Amino acid sequence: MVSREERMKGFYDEKHETMPRKEQKEFQEKLIREFCEYAYNNTKYYHDKFDVAGIKPIDIKTLEDFHNVPLTQKSELVEIQKNNPPFGGLLAIPLNDINVVFRSPGPLLEGFSIKAATSIGNSLCKALYSNGFRKGDIVNVTFSFAGVPAGLGFTQGVNLLGAISIPMGTGKTDIQIELMKQLNVTGFIGTPSFLGKLGKKATKKGVKTREELSIDVGCFTAEPLPESLRKNLEDTFDMMARQVYGIADLGIIGRECGLAQGMHLEESMVTEIVDPNTKETLPPGERGEVIVTVPYRRAIPFIRFCTGDASRVMDEAICGCGRTSPKLERWLGRVNQIIKVKGQFLHPKQVKNVLKKHGLKKFQVVVTRPDNISDVFVIKVEYEGDPSSLPIDDINKELADAIILKPNIEFVKPGEIKGKEEIVDLRKFD
Ligand SMILES: [Zn+2]
């Protein structure tokens, strides 16, 4: 059995994971220079896109130049494939050179070549290792295998790491628990809610989750992992729960390390945060939409792909684990739920997470601009009892940390908040 201490330290790919920031930038610039040229020369889609924008691949020399390249919206790609099935002319290699096809939500058909497999495998191994998985682990992979990349991808990652995979998919909870006991399964890959469900089921069957099951490490994604849920899973299974940020179209973009304070960005991808309105690239610290370029995607290249997810790159400090890549803050929800208040992006999830901790559920953020110049916002919160019994100072402080704005809470009686919207924007912009 791998010790918890061993799970916390070391690197899968020390050379790239500990590369000084300056070298990292040069490494990524080399990748994008080559990739822009590749996509331009091999797909009509990017050839036209660059031409319309008046940009030639040779103009792209630095990451700053790269910010001028037009963004790729998934909706465009879905439309192109619909009009010109099956791949919409997005394929940059002959059909015969593809070795696997997935259908991601959209729907979007995506082909991957065997040549990309090494890079994909490397990024998966980095993610799993960083989360604490090690050679010798026996791992339940509970993501779907039905036409989407997650199940198969993670299974390959586990195997490449030298661990044993059990490709389970979701469901079959009785069998999963039985196998966990029989094989002394040490690792779990899936959603936090599914492991929570397995825990409840096991307890119901009289299985002691801490003593009789050997789950010691978990890699979670596809759902948020708030700290309360992380702690709950860690306590239930006596395990180390870590998360990665990945999406079906792109792979693993960010990975938590042992310290679990943000997700290290994958070094071989270029991740940016843009202002959802102006589409300008934002500096570290600012929240916006996550934009990703994956230069090792050869079959269907994506350049500056808009994920629709909201997050931010955290401050520039180097992490205590020794990995040098910047970290992405936890997933903040979909970008279309974001609004900008007093110059800061505000997402209802940020408010919800804090209020939930204090047992407060129903809320509504109301934003107005009474003088047409400055924003005023009130967080209405329904509360049955006397609000003075609540730790108001703590709530205000936690909210201020989460939204980077001074909160203004107004307690109302249950039933007083109308509608389901968590944010109501009453400002008028002429
Ligand atoms: Zn770290």
Coordinates of C-alpha atoms and ligand atoms in Angstrom, one line a residue:
M1 CA 0.0 0.0 0.0
V2 CA 1.3 3.4 -1.0
S3 CA 1.7 5.8 2.0
R4 CA -0.2 9.0 2.0
E5 CA 3.1 10.8 2.2
E6 CA 4.3 9.2 -1.0
R7 CA 1.1 10.2 -2.7
M8 CA 1.7 13.8 -1.9
K9 CA 5.2 14.1 -3.4
G10 CA 7.1 13.8 -6.6
F11 CA 6.3 14.4 -10.3
Y12 CA 5.3 12.2 -13.2
D13 CA 7.1 14.4 -15.7
E14 CA 9.6 16.4 -13.7
K15 CA 11.2 18.1 -16.7
H16 CA 8.0 19.8 -17.8
E17 CA 6.3 20.1 -14.4
T18 CA 9.1 22.1 -12.8
M19 CA 10.2 24.1 -15.8
P20 CA 10.8 27.8 -14.9
R21 CA 8.0 30.1 -16.1
K22 CA 10.1 31.8 -18.7
E23 CA 11.0 28.4 -20.3
Q24 CA 7.4 27.4 -20.0
K25 CA 6.3 30.4 -22.0
E26 CA 9.0 29.7 -24.7
F27 CA 7.9 26.1 -24.8
Q28 CA 4.3 27.0 -25.4
E29 CA 5.2 29.6 -28.0
K30 CA 7.1 27.0 -29.9
L31 CA 4.0 24.8 -29.8
I32 CA 1.5 27.4 -30.9
R33 CA 3.7 28.7 -33.8
E34 CA 3.9 25.2 -35.2
F35 CA 0.3 24.4 -34.4
C36 CA -1.2 27.6 -36.1
E37 CA 0.8 26.8 -39.2
Y38 CA -0.4 23.1 -39.1
A39 CA -4.1 24.0 -38.7
Y40 CA -3.8 26.7 -41.4
N41 CA -2.2 24.4 -43.9
N42 CA -4.4 21.4 -43.2
T43 CA -7.9 22.6 -42.5
K44 CA -10.1 24.8 -44.7
Y45 CA -11.8 26.0 -41.5
Y46 CA -8.7 27.6 -40.0
H47 CA -7.3 28.7 -43.3
D48 CA -10.5 30.7 -43.9
K49 CA -10.6 31.9 -40.3
F50 CA -7.1 33.2 -40.3
D51 CA -7.6 34.8 -43.8
V52 CA -10.8 36.6 -42.7
A53 CA -9.0 38.0 -39.6
G54 CA -6.1 39.1 -41.8
I55 CA -3.6 37.0 -39.9
K56 CA -0.9 34.7 -41.2
P57 CA 0.5 31.9 -39.1
I58 CA 3.9 33.5 -39.5
D59 CA 2.6 36.6 -37.6
I60 CA 2.1 34.4 -34.5
K61 CA 5.4 34.4 -32.6
T62 CA 4.6 35.1 -29.0
L63 CA 1.7 34.3 -26.7
E64 CA 0.8 38.0 -26.9
D65 CA 0.5 37.7 -30.7
F66 CA -1.6 34.6 -30.2
H67 CA -4.3 36.6 -28.4
N68 CA -5.2 38.1 -31.8
V69 CA -6.1 34.8 -33.3
P70 CA -9.9 34.5 -33.5
L71 CA -11.7 32.3 -31.0
T72 CA -13.3 29.0 -31.9
Q73 CA -16.9 28.6 -30.6
K74 CA -18.1 25.0 -30.3
S75 CA -21.5 26.1 -31.7
E76 CA -19.8 27.0 -35.0
L77 CA -18.2 23.5 -35.2
V78 CA -21.4 21.8 -34.5
E79 CA -23.1 23.8 -37.3
I80 CA -20.3 23.0 -39.8
Q81 CA -20.6 19.3 -39.1
K82 CA -24.3 19.4 -39.4
N83 CA -24.1 21.0 -42.8
N84 CA -21.3 18.8 -44.0
P85 CA -21.3 15.5 -42.2
P86 CA -19.6 13.7 -40.7
F87 CA -16.6 15.8 -39.8
G88 CA -17.6 19.1 -41.5
G89 CA -14.2 19.4 -43.3
L90 CA -12.5 19.9 -40.0
L91 CA -10.3 16.8 -40.4
A92 CA -6.6 17.7 -40.9
I93 CA -5.5 14.1 -41.6
P94 CA -6.8 11.3 -43.8
L95 CA -9.8 9.4 -42.4
N96 CA -7.7 6.2 -42.3
D97 CA -5.2 7.8 -39.9
I98 CA -7.9 8.2 -37.2
N99 CA -8.0 5.4 -34.7
V100 CA -10.9 6.5 -32.5
V101 CA -14.0 8.6 -32.8
F102 CA -16.0 10.1 -30.0
R103 CA -19.2 12.0 -29.9
S104 CA -19.0 14.9 -27.5
P105 CA -22.1 16.9 -26.3
G106 CA -23.2 19.3 -29.0
P107 CA -23.1 16.9 -30.7
L108 CA -19.6 17.1 -32.1
L109 CA -17.8 14.2 -33.7
E110 CA -14.2 14.1 -32.8
G111 CA -11.5 11.9 -34.2
F112 CA -8.1 11.2 -32.6
S113 CA -5.0 9.9 -34.2
I114 CA -2.7 7.3 -32.7
K115 CA 0.0 10.0 -32.9
A116 CA -1.8 12.1 -30.3
A117 CA -2.2 9.2 -28.0
T118 CA 1.3 9.7 -26.4
S119 CA 0.6 13.3 -25.5
I120 CA -2.9 12.6 -24.3
G121 CA -1.5 9.7 -22.2
N122 CA 1.2 11.9 -20.8
S123 CA -1.2 14.6 -19.7
L124 CA -3.5 12.0 -18.1
C125 CA -0.6 10.4 -16.2
K126 CA 0.5 13.8 -15.0
A127 CA -3.0 14.5 -13.7
L128 CA -3.4 11.2 -12.0
Y129 CA 0.1 11.3 -10.4
S130 CA -0.5 14.8 -9.2
N131 CA -3.8 13.7 -7.7
G132 CA -1.9 11.0 -5.8
F133 CA -2.3 7.9 -7.9
R134 CA 0.7 5.6 -8.1
K135 CA 1.9 2.5 -9.8
G136 CA 0.3 -0.5 -8.1
D137 CA -3.0 1.2 -7.4
I138 CA -6.1 -0.7 -8.3
V139 CA -8.6 1.8 -9.7
N140 CA -12.3 1.8 -10.4
V141 CA -13.0 4.0 -13.5
T142 CA -16.6 5.0 -13.2
F143 CA -17.0 7.5 -16.1
S144 CA -19.0 6.5 -19.1
F145 CA -17.5 4.4 -21.9
A146 CA -20.4 5.0 -24.2
G147 CA -19.1 7.0 -27.1
V148 CA -17.5 9.7 -24.9
P149 CA -13.7 10.0 -24.1
A150 CA -13.7 10.0 -20.3
G151 CA -14.0 6.3 -19.4
L152 CA -11.6 5.1 -22.0
G153 CA -9.2 8.0 -21.6
F154 CA -8.9 7.5 -17.8
T155 CA -8.5 3.7 -18.2
Q156 CA -5.6 4.3 -20.6
G157 CA -4.1 6.8 -18.2
V158 CA -4.3 4.4 -15.2
N159 CA -2.6 1.7 -17.3
L160 CA 0.1 4.0 -18.6
L161 CA 0.9 4.9 -15.0
G162 CA 1.5 1.3 -14.2
A163 CA -1.7 0.9 -12.1
I164 CA -4.6 -1.6 -12.7
S165 CA -7.8 -0.3 -14.1
I166 CA -11.3 -1.7 -13.6
P167 CA -13.4 -0.2 -16.3
M168 CA -16.8 0.0 -14.5
G169 CA -18.7 3.0 -15.9
T170 CA -21.6 4.2 -13.8
G171 CA -24.3 2.1 -12.2
K172 CA -24.1 -1.5 -11.0
T173 CA -23.4 -0.2 -7.5
D174 CA -23.7 -3.6 -5.8
I175 CA -21.1 -5.1 -8.1
Q176 CA -18.8 -2.0 -7.7
I177 CA -18.9 -2.4 -3.9
E178 CA -18.3 -6.1 -4.1
L179 CA -15.3 -5.6 -6.4
M180 CA -13.9 -2.9 -4.2
K181 CA -13.8 -5.4 -1.3
Q182 CA -12.7 -8.4 -3.4
L183 CA -9.8 -6.6 -5.1
N184 CA -8.9 -4.1 -2.4
V185 CA -9.5 -1.3 -4.8
T186 CA -7.3 1.7 -3.8
G187 CA -8.4 4.3 -6.3
F188 CA -11.6 5.8 -7.6
I189 CA -12.1 8.0 -10.7
G190 CA -15.5 9.5 -11.3
T191 CA -17.9 12.1 -10.0
P192 CA -18.0 13.0 -6.3
S193 CA -21.7 12.3 -6.3
F194 CA -21.2 8.8 -7.6
L195 CA -18.6 7.9 -4.9
G196 CA -21.0 9.5 -2.3
K197 CA -23.7 7.2 -3.6
L198 CA -21.4 4.2 -3.4
G199 CA -20.6 5.1 0.2
K200 CA -24.2 5.3 1.2
K201 CA -25.0 2.1 -0.5
A202 CA -22.1 0.3 1.2
T203 CA -23.1 1.6 4.6
K204 CA -26.6 0.4 4.0
K205 CA -25.3 -3.1 3.2
G206 CA -23.4 -3.1 6.5
V207 CA -20.0 -2.5 4.9
K208 CA -17.7 -0.3 7.0
T209 CA -16.3 2.1 4.4
R210 CA -13.2 3.2 6.3
E211 CA -12.2 -0.3 7.6
E212 CA -13.5 -2.7 5.0
L213 CA -12.8 -0.7 1.8
S214 CA -9.3 0.3 0.8
I215 CA -10.1 3.4 -1.3
D216 CA -7.2 5.7 -0.6
V217 CA -7.2 8.2 -3.4
G218 CA -9.8 9.7 -5.7
C219 CA -9.7 11.7 -8.9
F220 CA -12.9 13.7 -9.4
T221 CA -14.2 15.8 -12.3
A222 CA -17.3 16.7 -14.3
E223 CA -19.0 18.1 -11.1
P224 CA -17.9 20.7 -8.6
L225 CA -16.0 19.4 -5.5
P226 CA -16.8 22.0 -2.8
E227 CA -14.6 21.7 0.3
S228 CA -17.5 20.4 2.4
L229 CA -18.0 17.5 0.0
R230 CA -14.3 16.8 -0.3
K231 CA -14.1 16.5 3.5
N232 CA -17.2 14.3 3.6
L233 CA -15.7 11.9 1.1
E234 CA -12.3 11.9 2.8
D235 CA -13.9 11.2 6.1
T236 CA -16.2 8.5 4.8
F237 CA -13.5 6.5 3.0
D238 CA -10.4 7.7 4.9
M239 CA -9.0 8.8 1.5
M240 CA -7.3 11.7 -0.3
A241 CA -9.9 13.4 -2.6
R242 CA -8.4 15.5 -5.5
Q243 CA -9.9 16.9 -8.6
V244 CA -9.0 17.7 -12.2
Y245 CA -10.6 20.1 -14.6
G246 CA -11.2 18.6 -18.0
I247 CA -13.7 18.7 -20.7
A248 CA -14.7 16.0 -23.2
D249 CA -13.5 18.1 -26.2
L250 CA -10.0 18.9 -24.9
G251 CA -8.8 16.5 -22.2
I252 CA -7.4 17.4 -18.8
I253 CA -6.7 21.1 -18.6
G254 CA -5.9 21.5 -14.8
R255 CA -5.0 19.1 -12.0
E256 CA -4.8 19.5 -8.3
C257 CA -1.6 18.5 -6.5
G258 CA -1.3 17.2 -3.0
L259 CA -1.8 20.7 -1.6
A260 CA -5.2 21.0 -3.3
Q261 CA -5.2 24.8 -3.6
G262 CA -6.1 25.3 -7.3
M263 CA -5.5 23.2 -10.4
H264 CA -2.1 23.3 -12.1
L265 CA -2.5 24.0 -15.8
E266 CA -1.4 21.4 -18.3
E267 CA 2.0 22.6 -19.6
S268 CA 1.4 21.3 -23.2
M269 CA -1.9 23.2 -23.6
V270 CA -2.3 27.0 -23.8
T271 CA -5.0 28.1 -21.4
E272 CA -6.2 31.7 -21.3
I273 CA -9.0 33.6 -19.5
V274 CA -11.0 36.1 -21.6
D275 CA -13.5 38.8 -20.8
P276 CA -16.8 37.2 -21.7
N277 CA -18.0 40.4 -23.3
T278 CA -15.0 41.9 -25.0
K279 CA -13.2 38.6 -25.6
E280 CA -9.9 40.2 -24.5
T281 CA -7.4 38.1 -22.7
L282 CA -7.4 38.9 -19.0
P283 CA -4.4 39.0 -16.7
P284 CA -4.0 36.5 -13.8
G285 CA -6.4 37.0 -11.0
E286 CA -9.3 38.1 -13.1
R287 CA -12.3 35.9 -13.7
G288 CA -13.7 35.2 -17.1
E289 CA -14.1 32.4 -19.7
V290 CA -11.6 29.6 -20.0
I291 CA -10.1 29.4 -23.5
V292 CA -7.9 26.4 -24.4
T293 CA -5.6 25.4 -27.3
V294 CA -4.4 21.8 -27.5
P295 CA -1.4 21.7 -29.9
Y296 CA -1.1 17.9 -29.9
R297 CA -4.6 17.5 -31.4
R298 CA -3.8 16.6 -34.9
A299 CA -6.9 15.0 -36.4
I300 CA -9.3 17.9 -35.6
P301 CA -7.3 20.9 -34.4
F302 CA -8.9 23.4 -32.1
I303 CA -7.4 26.8 -31.7
R304 CA -8.5 29.1 -28.8
F305 CA -11.5 26.9 -28.1
C306 CA -14.2 28.5 -25.9
T307 CA -15.1 26.2 -23.1
G308 CA -18.0 28.3 -21.8
D309 CA -16.7 27.6 -18.3
A310 CA -15.9 30.4 -15.9
S311 CA -12.8 30.5 -13.8
R312 CA -9.6 32.5 -13.3
V313 CA -5.9 31.8 -13.2
M314 CA -4.8 32.4 -9.6
D315 CA -2.0 34.7 -8.6
E316 CA 1.4 34.0 -10.0
A317 CA 3.1 32.5 -7.0
I318 CA 4.9 29.1 -7.4
C319 CA 3.1 26.3 -5.7
G320 CA 4.6 24.7 -2.6
C321 CA 4.5 21.3 -4.4
G322 CA 7.2 22.4 -6.8
R323 CA 5.1 22.4 -9.9
T324 CA 5.7 25.7 -11.7
S325 CA 2.6 25.9 -13.9
P326 CA 0.1 28.5 -12.9
K327 CA -3.1 27.3 -11.2
L328 CA -6.7 27.6 -12.2
E329 CA -9.2 28.4 -9.5
R330 CA -12.0 25.8 -9.0
W331 CA -14.7 25.8 -11.7
L332 CA -17.1 28.6 -11.2
G333 CA -20.0 27.6 -13.4
R334 CA -20.9 28.4 -16.9
V335 CA -19.8 31.7 -18.2
N336 CA -23.3 32.8 -19.4
Q337 CA -24.4 32.9 -15.8
I338 CA -21.7 35.5 -15.0
I339 CA -22.4 39.2 -14.8
K340 CA -20.0 42.0 -14.1
V341 CA -20.7 44.1 -11.0
K342 CA -18.5 47.0 -10.0
G343 CA -15.9 45.8 -12.5
Q344 CA -15.8 42.3 -11.0
F345 CA -17.3 39.2 -12.5
L346 CA -19.9 37.8 -10.2
H347 CA -21.2 34.2 -10.5
P348 CA -24.2 33.0 -8.4
K349 CA -22.2 29.9 -7.4
Q350 CA -19.7 32.0 -5.5
V351 CA -22.5 33.4 -3.4
K352 CA -24.3 30.0 -3.1
N353 CA -21.2 28.2 -1.8
V354 CA -20.7 30.6 1.1
L355 CA -24.4 30.8 2.1
K356 CA -24.8 27.0 1.9
K357 CA -22.0 26.6 4.5
H358 CA -24.2 28.6 6.9
G359 CA -27.3 26.6 6.2
L360 CA -28.8 29.4 4.0
K361 CA -30.4 28.2 0.8
K362 CA -32.7 30.6 -1.1
F363 CA -31.0 33.8 -2.2
Q364 CA -31.2 36.3 -5.0
V365 CA -28.6 38.9 -6.0
V366 CA -30.3 42.0 -7.3
V367 CA -28.1 44.4 -9.2
T368 CA -29.2 48.0 -10.0
R369 CA -27.6 51.2 -11.2
P370 CA -29.8 53.9 -9.6
D371 CA -27.7 56.8 -10.8
N372 CA -26.8 55.2 -14.1
I373 CA -23.1 55.3 -13.1
S374 CA -22.4 53.0 -10.2
D375 CA -23.7 49.5 -9.5
V376 CA -25.5 48.7 -6.4
F377 CA -26.1 45.1 -5.4
V378 CA -28.1 43.5 -2.7
I379 CA -27.9 39.8 -1.7
K380 CA -31.4 38.9 -0.6
V381 CA -31.4 35.8 1.6
E382 CA -34.4 34.0 3.0
Y383 CA -34.2 33.2 6.7
E384 CA -36.9 32.0 9.0
G385 CA -35.5 33.0 12.4
D386 CA -33.8 36.0 13.8
P387 CA -30.8 36.9 11.5
S388 CA -28.9 38.4 14.5
S389 CA -28.4 34.7 15.6
L390 CA -26.3 34.1 12.5
P391 CA -22.5 34.7 12.4
I392 CA -23.0 37.8 10.2
D393 CA -19.4 38.9 10.4
D394 CA -18.1 35.5 9.2
I395 CA -20.6 35.4 6.4
N396 CA -19.7 38.9 5.2
K397 CA -16.0 38.1 5.3
E398 CA -16.4 34.8 3.4
L399 CA -18.6 36.5 0.8
A400 CA -16.1 39.3 0.4
D401 CA -13.3 36.8 -0.2
A402 CA -15.4 34.8 -2.7
I403 CA -16.8 37.7 -4.8
I404 CA -14.0 40.3 -4.2
L405 CA -16.7 42.8 -3.5
K406 CA -18.1 44.2 -0.3
P407 CA -21.4 42.3 0.2
N408 CA -24.7 43.8 1.2
I409 CA -27.0 41.2 2.7
E410 CA -30.7 41.8 3.2
F411 CA -32.5 39.0 5.1
V412 CA -36.1 38.4 4.1
K413 CA -38.8 36.0 5.2
P414 CA -39.2 32.6 3.4
G415 CA -41.3 33.0 0.3
E416 CA -40.4 36.7 -0.2
I417 CA -38.0 36.1 -3.0
K418 CA -39.9 35.8 -6.3
G419 CA -38.7 33.6 -9.2
K420 CA -36.0 31.1 -9.5
E421 CA -33.2 33.4 -10.8
E422 CA -30.2 33.7 -8.5
I423 CA -29.1 36.9 -10.2
V424 CA -31.5 39.6 -11.3
D425 CA -29.8 42.4 -13.3
L426 CA -32.0 45.5 -13.4
R427 CA -29.4 47.8 -14.9
K428 CA -30.1 49.4 -18.2
F429 CA -27.2 49.9 -20.6
D430 CA -28.1 52.2 -23.4
Ligands
ZN1 ZN 1.0 22.3 -6.5

